[in-house]
Coordinates of C-alpha atoms and ligand atoms in Angstrom, one line a residue:
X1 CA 0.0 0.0 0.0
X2 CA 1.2 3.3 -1.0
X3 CA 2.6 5.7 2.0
X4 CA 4.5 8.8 1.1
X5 CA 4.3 12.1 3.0
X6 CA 1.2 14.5 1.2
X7 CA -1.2 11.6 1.2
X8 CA -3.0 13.2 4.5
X9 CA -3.3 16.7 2.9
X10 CA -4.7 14.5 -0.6
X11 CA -6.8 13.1 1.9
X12 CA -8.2 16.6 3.4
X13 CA -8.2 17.7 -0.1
X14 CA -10.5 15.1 -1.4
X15 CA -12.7 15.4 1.2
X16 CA -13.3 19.2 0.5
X17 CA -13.4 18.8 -3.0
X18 CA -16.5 16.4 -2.2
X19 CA -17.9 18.4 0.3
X20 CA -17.4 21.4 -2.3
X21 CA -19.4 20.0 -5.0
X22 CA -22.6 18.7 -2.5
X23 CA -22.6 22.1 -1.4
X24 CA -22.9 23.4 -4.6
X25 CA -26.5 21.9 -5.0
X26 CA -27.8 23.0 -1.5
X27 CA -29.6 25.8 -0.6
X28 CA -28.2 26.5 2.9
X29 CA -26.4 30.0 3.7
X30 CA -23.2 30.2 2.8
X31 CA -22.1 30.9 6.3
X32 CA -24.1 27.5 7.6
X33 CA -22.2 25.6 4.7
X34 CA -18.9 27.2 5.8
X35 CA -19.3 26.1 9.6
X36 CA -20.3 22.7 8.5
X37 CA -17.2 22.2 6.7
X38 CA -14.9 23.4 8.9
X39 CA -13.0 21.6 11.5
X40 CA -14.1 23.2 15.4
X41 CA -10.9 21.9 17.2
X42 CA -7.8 20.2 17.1
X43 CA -5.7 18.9 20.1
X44 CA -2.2 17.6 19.0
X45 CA 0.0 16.0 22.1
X46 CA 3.3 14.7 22.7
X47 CA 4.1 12.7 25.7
X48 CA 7.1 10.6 26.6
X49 CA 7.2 6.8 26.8
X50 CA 9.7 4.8 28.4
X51 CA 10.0 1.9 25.9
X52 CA 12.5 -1.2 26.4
X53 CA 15.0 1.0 28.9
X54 CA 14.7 4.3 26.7
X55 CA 12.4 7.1 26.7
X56 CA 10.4 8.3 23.1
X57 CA 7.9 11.0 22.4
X58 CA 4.7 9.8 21.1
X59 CA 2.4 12.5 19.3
X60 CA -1.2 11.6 19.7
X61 CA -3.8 13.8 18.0
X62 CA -7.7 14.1 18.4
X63 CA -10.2 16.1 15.9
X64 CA -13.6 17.2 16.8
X65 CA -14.8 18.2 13.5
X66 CA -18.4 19.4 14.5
X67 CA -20.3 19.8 17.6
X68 CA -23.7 20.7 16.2
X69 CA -24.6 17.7 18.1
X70 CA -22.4 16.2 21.3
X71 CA -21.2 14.2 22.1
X72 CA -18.6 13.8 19.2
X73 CA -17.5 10.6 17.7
X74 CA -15.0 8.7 15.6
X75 CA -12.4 6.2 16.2
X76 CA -8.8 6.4 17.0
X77 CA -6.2 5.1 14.6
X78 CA -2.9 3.7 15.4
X79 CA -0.4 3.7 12.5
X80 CA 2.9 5.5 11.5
X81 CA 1.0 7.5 8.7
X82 CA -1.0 9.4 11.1
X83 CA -1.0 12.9 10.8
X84 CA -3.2 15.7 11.7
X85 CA -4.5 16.7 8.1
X86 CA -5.7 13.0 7.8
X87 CA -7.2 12.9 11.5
X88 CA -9.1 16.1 10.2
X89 CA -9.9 14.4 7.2
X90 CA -11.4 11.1 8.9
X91 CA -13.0 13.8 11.3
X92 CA -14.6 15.7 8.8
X93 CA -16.1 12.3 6.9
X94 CA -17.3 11.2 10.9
X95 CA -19.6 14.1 11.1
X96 CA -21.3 12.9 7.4
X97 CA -21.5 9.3 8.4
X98 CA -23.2 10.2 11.3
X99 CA -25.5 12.6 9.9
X100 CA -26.1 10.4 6.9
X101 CA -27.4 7.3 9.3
X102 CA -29.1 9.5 11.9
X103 CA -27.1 9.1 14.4
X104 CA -27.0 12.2 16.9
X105 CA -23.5 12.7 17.3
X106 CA -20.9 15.2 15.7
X107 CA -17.9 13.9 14.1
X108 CA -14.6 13.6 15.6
X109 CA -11.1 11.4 15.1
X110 CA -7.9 11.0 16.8
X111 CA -4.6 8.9 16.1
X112 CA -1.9 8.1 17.9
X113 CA 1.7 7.9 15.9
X114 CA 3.0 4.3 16.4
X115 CA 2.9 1.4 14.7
X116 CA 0.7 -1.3 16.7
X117 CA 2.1 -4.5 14.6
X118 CA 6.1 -3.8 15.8
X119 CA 5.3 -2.5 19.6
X120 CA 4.5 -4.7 22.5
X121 CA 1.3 -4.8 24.5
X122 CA 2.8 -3.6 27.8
X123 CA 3.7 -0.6 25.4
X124 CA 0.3 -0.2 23.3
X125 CA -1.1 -0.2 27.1
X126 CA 0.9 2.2 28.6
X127 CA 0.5 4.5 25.3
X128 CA -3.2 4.1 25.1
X129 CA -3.5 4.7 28.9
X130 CA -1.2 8.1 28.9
X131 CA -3.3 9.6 25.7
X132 CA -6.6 8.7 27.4
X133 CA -5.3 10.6 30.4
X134 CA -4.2 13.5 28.4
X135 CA -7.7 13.6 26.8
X136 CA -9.4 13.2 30.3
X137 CA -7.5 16.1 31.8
X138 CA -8.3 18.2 28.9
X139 CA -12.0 17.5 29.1
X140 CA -11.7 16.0 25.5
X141 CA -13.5 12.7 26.7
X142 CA -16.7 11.4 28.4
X143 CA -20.2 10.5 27.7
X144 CA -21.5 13.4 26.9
X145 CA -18.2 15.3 25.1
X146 CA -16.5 12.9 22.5
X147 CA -16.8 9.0 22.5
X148 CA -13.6 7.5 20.8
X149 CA -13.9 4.3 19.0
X150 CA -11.7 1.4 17.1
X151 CA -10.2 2.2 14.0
X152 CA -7.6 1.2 11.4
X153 CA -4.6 -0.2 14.4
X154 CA -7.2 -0.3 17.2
X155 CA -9.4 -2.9 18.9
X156 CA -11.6 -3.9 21.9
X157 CA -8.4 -4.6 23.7
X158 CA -7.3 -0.6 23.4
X159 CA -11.3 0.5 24.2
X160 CA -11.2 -1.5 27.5
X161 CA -7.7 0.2 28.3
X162 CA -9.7 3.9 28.1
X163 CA -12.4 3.2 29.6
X164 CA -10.5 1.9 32.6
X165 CA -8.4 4.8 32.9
X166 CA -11.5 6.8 32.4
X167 CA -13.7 5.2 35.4
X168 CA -10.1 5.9 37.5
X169 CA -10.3 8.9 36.9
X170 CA -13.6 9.7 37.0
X171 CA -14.4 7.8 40.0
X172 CA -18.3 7.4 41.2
X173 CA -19.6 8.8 37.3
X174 CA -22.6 7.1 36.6
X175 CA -22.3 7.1 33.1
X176 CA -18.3 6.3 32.8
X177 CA -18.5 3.2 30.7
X178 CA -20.4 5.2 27.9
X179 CA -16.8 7.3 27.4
X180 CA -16.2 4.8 24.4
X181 CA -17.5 2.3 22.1
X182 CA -16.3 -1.1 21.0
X183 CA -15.3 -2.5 24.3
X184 CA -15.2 -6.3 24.5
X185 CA -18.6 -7.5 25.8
X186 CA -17.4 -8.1 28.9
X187 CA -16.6 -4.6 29.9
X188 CA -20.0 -2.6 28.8
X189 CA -19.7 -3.6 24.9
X190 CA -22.2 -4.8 22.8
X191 CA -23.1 -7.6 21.0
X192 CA -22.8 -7.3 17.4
X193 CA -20.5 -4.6 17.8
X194 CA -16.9 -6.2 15.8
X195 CA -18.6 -6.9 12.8
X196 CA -21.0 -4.2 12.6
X197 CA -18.8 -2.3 10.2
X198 CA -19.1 -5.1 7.4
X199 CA -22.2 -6.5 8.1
X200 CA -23.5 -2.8 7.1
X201 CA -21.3 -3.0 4.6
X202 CA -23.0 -6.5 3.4
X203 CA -26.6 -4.5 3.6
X204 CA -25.5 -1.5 1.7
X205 CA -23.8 -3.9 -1.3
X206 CA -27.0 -5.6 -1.2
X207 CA -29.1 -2.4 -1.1
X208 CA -27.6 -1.1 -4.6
X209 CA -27.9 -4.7 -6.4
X210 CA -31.4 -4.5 -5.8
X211 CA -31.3 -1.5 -7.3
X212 CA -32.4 -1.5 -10.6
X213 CA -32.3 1.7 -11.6
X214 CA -29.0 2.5 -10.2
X215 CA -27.6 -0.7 -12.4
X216 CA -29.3 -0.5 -15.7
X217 CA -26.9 -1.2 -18.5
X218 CA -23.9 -2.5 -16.0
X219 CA -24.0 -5.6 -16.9
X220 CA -24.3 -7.5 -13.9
X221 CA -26.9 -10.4 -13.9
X222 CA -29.6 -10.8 -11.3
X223 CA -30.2 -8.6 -9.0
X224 CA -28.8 -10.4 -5.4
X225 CA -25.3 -11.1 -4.2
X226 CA -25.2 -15.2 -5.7
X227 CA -22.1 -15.5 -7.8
X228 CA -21.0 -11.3 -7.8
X229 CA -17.3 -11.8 -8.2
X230 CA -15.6 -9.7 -5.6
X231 CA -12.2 -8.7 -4.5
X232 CA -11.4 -6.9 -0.8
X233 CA -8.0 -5.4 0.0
X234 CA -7.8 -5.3 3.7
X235 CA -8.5 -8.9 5.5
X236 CA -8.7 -6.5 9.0
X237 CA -11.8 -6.5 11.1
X238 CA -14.0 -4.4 8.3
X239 CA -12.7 -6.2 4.9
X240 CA -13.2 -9.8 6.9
X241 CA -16.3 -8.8 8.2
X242 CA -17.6 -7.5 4.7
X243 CA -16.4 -10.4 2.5
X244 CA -17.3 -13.1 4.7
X245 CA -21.2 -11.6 4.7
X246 CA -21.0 -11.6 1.1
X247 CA -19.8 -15.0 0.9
X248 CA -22.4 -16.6 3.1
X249 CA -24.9 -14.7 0.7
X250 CA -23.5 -16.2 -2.3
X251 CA -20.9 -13.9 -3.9
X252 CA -17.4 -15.3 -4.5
X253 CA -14.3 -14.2 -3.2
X254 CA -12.1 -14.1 -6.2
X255 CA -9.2 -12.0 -4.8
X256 CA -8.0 -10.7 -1.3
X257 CA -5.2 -8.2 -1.2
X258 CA -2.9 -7.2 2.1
X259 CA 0.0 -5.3 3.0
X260 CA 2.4 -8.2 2.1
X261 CA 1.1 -9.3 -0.9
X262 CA -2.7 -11.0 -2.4
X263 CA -4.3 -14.3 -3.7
X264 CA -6.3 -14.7 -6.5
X265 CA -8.8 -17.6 -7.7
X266 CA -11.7 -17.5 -9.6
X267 CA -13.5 -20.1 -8.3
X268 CA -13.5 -18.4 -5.1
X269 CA -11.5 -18.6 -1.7
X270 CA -13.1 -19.0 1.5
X271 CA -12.5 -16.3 3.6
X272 CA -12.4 -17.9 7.2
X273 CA -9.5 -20.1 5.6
X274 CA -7.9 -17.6 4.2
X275 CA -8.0 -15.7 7.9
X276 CA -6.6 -18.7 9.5
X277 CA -4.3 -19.2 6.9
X278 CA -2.9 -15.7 7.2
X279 CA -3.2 -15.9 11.2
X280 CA -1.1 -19.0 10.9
X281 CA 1.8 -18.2 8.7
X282 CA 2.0 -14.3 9.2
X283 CA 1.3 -13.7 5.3
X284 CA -1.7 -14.4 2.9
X285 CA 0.6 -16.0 0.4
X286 CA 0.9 -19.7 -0.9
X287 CA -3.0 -20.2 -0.1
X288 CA -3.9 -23.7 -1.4
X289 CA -4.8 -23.0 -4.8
X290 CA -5.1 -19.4 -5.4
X291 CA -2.8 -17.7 -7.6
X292 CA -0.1 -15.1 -5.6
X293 CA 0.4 -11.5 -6.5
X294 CA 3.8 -10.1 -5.0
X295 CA 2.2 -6.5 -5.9
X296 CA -1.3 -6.7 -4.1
X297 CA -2.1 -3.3 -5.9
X298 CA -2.3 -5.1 -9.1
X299 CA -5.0 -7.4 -7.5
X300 CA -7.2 -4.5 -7.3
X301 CA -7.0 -3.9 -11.4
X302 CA -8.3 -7.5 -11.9
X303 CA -12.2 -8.1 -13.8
X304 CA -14.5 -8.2 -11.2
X305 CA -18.0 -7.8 -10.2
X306 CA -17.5 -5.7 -7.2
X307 CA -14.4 -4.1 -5.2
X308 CA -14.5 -3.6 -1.7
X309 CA -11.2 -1.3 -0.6
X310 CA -11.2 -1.7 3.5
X311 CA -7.6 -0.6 4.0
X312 CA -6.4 2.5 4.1
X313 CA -7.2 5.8 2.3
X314 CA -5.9 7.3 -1.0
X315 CA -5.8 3.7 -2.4
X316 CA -7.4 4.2 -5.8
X317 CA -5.5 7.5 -7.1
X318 CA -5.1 9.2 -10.5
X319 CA -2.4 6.0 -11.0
X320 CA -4.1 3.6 -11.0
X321 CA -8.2 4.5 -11.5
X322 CA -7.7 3.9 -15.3
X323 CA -7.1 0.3 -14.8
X324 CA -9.7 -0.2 -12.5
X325 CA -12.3 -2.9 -13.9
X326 CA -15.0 -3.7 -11.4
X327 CA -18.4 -2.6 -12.0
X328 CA -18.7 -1.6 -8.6
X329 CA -16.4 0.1 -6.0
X330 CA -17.5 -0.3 -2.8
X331 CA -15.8 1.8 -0.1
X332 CA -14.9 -0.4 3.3
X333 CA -12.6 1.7 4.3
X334 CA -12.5 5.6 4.7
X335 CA -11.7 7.5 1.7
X336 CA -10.0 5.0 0.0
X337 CA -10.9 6.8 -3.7
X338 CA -9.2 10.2 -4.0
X339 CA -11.4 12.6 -5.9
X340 CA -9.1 12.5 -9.3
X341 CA -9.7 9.5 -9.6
X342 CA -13.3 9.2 -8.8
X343 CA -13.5 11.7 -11.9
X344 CA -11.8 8.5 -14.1
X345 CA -14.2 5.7 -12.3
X346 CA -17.8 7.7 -12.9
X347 CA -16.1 8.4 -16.6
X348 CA -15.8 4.5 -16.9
X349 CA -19.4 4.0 -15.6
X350 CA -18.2 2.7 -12.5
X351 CA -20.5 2.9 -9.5
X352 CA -19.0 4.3 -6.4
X353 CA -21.0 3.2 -3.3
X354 CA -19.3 5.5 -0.8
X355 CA -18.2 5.4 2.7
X356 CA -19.7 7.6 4.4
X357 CA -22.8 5.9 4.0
X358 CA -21.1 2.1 3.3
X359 CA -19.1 1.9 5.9
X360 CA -21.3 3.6 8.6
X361 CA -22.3 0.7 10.3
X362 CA -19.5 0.7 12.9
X363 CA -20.4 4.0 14.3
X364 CA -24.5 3.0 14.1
X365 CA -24.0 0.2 16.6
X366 CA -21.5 2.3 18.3
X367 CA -24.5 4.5 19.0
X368 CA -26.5 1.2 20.1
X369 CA -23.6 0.7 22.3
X370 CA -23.4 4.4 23.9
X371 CA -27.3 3.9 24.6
X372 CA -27.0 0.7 25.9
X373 CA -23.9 2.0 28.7
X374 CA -26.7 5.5 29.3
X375 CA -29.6 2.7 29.8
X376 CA -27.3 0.1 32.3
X377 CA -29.3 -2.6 30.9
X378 CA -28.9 -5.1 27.9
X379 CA -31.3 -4.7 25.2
X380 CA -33.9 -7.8 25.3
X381 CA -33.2 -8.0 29.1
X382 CA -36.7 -6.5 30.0
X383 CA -38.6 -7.9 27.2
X384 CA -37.1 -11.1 25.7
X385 CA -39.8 -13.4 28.2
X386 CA -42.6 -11.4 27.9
X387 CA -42.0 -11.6 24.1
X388 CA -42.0 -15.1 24.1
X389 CA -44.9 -15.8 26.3
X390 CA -47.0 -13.8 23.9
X391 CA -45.6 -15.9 20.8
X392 CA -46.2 -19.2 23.0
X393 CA -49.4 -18.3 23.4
X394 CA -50.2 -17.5 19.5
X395 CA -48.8 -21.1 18.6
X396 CA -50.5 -22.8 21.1
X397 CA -53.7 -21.2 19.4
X398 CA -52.7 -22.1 15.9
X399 CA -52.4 -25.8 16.9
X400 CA -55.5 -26.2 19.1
X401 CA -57.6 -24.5 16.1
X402 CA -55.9 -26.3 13.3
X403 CA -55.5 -29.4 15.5
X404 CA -52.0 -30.2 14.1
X405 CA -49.1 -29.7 16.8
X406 CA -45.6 -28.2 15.8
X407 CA -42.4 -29.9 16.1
X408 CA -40.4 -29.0 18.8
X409 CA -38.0 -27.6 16.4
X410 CA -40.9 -25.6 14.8
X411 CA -42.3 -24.0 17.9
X412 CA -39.0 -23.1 19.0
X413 CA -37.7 -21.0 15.8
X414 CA -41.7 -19.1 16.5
X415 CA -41.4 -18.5 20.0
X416 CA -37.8 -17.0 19.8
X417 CA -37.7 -13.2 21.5
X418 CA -35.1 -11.3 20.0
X419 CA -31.6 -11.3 22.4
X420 CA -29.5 -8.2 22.2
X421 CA -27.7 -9.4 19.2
X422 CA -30.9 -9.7 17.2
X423 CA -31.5 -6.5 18.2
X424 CA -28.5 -5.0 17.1
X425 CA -28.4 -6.4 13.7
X426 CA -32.5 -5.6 13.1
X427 CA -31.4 -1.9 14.2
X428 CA -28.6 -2.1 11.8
X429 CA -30.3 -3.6 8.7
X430 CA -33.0 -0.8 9.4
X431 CA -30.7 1.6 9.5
X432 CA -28.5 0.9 6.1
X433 CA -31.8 0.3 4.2
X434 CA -33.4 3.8 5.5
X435 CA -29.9 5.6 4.4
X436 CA -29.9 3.8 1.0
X437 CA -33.1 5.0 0.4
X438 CA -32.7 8.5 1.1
X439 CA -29.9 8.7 -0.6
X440 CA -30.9 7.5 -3.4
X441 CA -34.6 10.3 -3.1
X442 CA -32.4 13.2 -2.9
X443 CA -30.4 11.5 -5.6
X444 CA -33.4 11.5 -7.8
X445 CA -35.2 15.0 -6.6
X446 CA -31.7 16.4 -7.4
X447 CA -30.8 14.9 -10.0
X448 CA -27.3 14.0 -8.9
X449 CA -25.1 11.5 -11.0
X450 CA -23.5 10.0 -8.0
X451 CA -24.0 8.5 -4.7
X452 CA -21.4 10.1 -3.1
X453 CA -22.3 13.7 -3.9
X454 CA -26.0 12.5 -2.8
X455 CA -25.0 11.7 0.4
X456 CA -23.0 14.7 1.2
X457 CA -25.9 16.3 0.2
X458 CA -28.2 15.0 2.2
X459 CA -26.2 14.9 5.1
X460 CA -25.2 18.5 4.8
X461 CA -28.7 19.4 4.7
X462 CA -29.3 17.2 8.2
X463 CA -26.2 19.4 9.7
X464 CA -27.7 22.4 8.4
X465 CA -31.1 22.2 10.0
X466 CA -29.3 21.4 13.1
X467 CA -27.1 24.5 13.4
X468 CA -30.3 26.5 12.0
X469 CA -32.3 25.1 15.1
X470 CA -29.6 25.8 17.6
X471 CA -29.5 29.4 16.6
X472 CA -25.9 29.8 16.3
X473 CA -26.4 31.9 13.2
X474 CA -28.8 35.1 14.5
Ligands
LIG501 N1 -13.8 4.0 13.3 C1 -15.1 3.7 12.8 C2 -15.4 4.6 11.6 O1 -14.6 5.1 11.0 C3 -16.1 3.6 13.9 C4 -16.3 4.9 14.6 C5 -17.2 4.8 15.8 O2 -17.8 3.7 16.1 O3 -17.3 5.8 16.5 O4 -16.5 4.7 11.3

């Protein structure tokens, strides 16, 4: 994956660029647009960390990109590349996610400058703790202010780490636990949570193939996910996630690309093995039967239904969007297309389904998450029984009027209640169909070309009635 030193302020650029040409079809003042596109604050820190015997700086960074609602959210990134015009960036997208999937928060970021795959956990924990502390003292944290998150380098493991430091230093607050999402299950997570990100993924991919309008003359038979050829880059928590969905819906896994390298067969490669494969020899190469690629860039030129980037950003650039050959680009990861070369994709006829709605399902049961930590209690806790009383009582019904009884088998798929994980995922696949769906109005009322600039649109108008109500602007 590419990495040289502009590719944050390419980031930052992009961003505006879209931003620039949404706004161009709203109505809001031009004041209103300017405050939504700005970044409110950020806070850039150094502190020192004594690592094997010898003391190093580590810079952490955190973004709140809009506070129209609080508290702010976003994830934090650990990864050499970070910098604060890409925090900003991944900030700014935050705050149009959010708004795009209704959930009530602004949009914030943060990274932390290290690189989580060569430093020990001992270190990662004493890092992770010192930044949440310097958050904490700077009121930059907390239930109601900014909720951090995982991101690209993070995981539940980190999340616990904060919100331990948090409730230390916050002793006695009710509401501690709700000072970030993504926390193993355990301490105050969710169910549902780790693969939220490409399970929405899954429902937005299978939102546009149902979409007939958006796919006349693509070329791409039926209207469901059986047999779509797809490749992912990224086998992380989001590109897993997204392909293994996709696979147990029927598409095929033609191609996975990663940092050292990607695997290619055409009659498909099943993800979990190719996990444990990878998990096992620390590389994705030499899968049983798959064809290698030393250069995994060149996996993401290869025919293909669908293409689902979940890496890193600024991965299809004016180099390589030419080549590109997949009738869809999905966007897993954030801003993975830079705007030059979303000019070359759309010119191609390539549909761009983009992240900011795609890949929003992390932060929408991230929200489910911050409620459930607000509410102390489970979701289903209080309504699972009563749930199922009700449905024992409808089958026992059916089967003295029709005089047939039910297997036991039968009767218990009916009588089910929904458990917090049902929940989750029926709050999830609401939500991704309800954005899809808007979208693709304002889309139409518009008449925008793309999806992208239809959902900055329509979550710019969201923002806008928001800073309009809180009568910022006199
Ligand atoms: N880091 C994820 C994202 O980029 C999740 C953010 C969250 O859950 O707050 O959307």
């Amino acid at each position: 994956m590419a990495n040289n030193p502009n590719e944050g302020r390419q980031f930052l650029d992009s961003v505006h660029q879209f931003f620039d040409n949404a706004a161009s079809y709203s109505r809001l003042d031009a004041g209103i647009l300017a405050q939504i596109r700005t970044c409110n604050s950020v806070y850039k820190v150094s502190f020192p960390v004594e690592i094997d015997g010898k003391i190093e700086v580590v810079e952490g960074i955190r973004a709140q990109h809009s506070h129209h609602k609080l508290p702010s959210k976003g994830g934090i990134r650990y990864s050499m590349q970070v910098d604060e015009d890409e925090v900003i960036a991944l900030a700014a997208l935050m705050t149009f996610k959010c708004a795009v999937v209704d959930v009530p928060f602004g949009g914030a970021k943060g990274g932390v400058r290290i690189n989580p795959r060569t430093t020990s956990v001992k270190t990662l924990e004493k890092v992770t703790r010192r930044f949440a502390a310097e958050l904490i003292r700077k009121n930059l944290i907390g239930p109601g202010i900014d909720v951090p998150a995982p991101d690209y380098g993070t995981g539940s493991r980190e999340m616990a780490w904060i919100a331990d430091t948090y409730q230390a230093l916050n002793y006695g607050e009710t509401n501690a636990l709700g000072c970030v999402t993504g926390k193993p299950v355990g301490q105050g997570g969710i169910r549902g949570r780790a693969e939220a990100t490409g399970l929405g993924i899954y429902y937005g991919i299978r939102e546009a193939l149902a979409d007939s309008d958006l796919l006349k003359g693509k070329n791409l038979d039926g209207h469901t996910m059986q047999g779509k050829r797809i490749v992912v880059q990224g086998l992380g928590n989001v590109g897993y996630h997204a392909a293994y969905f996709c696979q147990q819906d029927g598409a095929i896994i033609v191609g996975i690309a990663e940092r050292e390298g990607g695997i290619f067969n055409e009659n498909g490669i099943d993800v979990q093995q190719a996990f444990k494969h990878r998990s096992e020899n620390g590389s994705i190469l030499n899968f049983p039967n798959a064809k290698n690629y030393e250069n995994s860039m060149e996996l993401l030129e290869v025919e293909c239904d669908i293409l689902i980037p979940a890496a890193l950003e600024n991965q299809i650039n004016s180099d390589n969007a030419a080549r590109i050959k997949a009738k869809i680009v999905a966007e897993g990861a954030n801003g993975p297309v830079t705007k030059d070369a979303e000019r070359v994709l759309l010119q191609n006829g390539v549909i761009i389904i983009p992240d900011l709605y795609l890949n929003a399902g992390g932060v929408t049961v991230s929200y489910f998450e911050w409620l459930k930590n607000l509410s102390h209690v489970r979701f289903g806790r209080m309504g699972k029984r009563a749930e199922e009383a009700s449905l024992r009582r409808i089958v026992n019904a059916i089967e003295s009027s029709s005089g047939k009884s039910m297997s036991q088998q039968e009767r218990h798929i009916l009588i089910q209640g929904a458990d917090e994980v049902d929940l989750v995922r029926s709050g999830l696949e609401d939500t991704m169909i309800n954005a899809y769906h808007e979208i693709r109005d304002v889309m139409v009322l518009k008449k925008i070309p793309d999806l992208r600039t239809a959902a900055f649109l329509t979550a710019i108008e969201k923002i806008g009635v928001s800073y309009e109500a809180l009568g910022i602007f006199p």
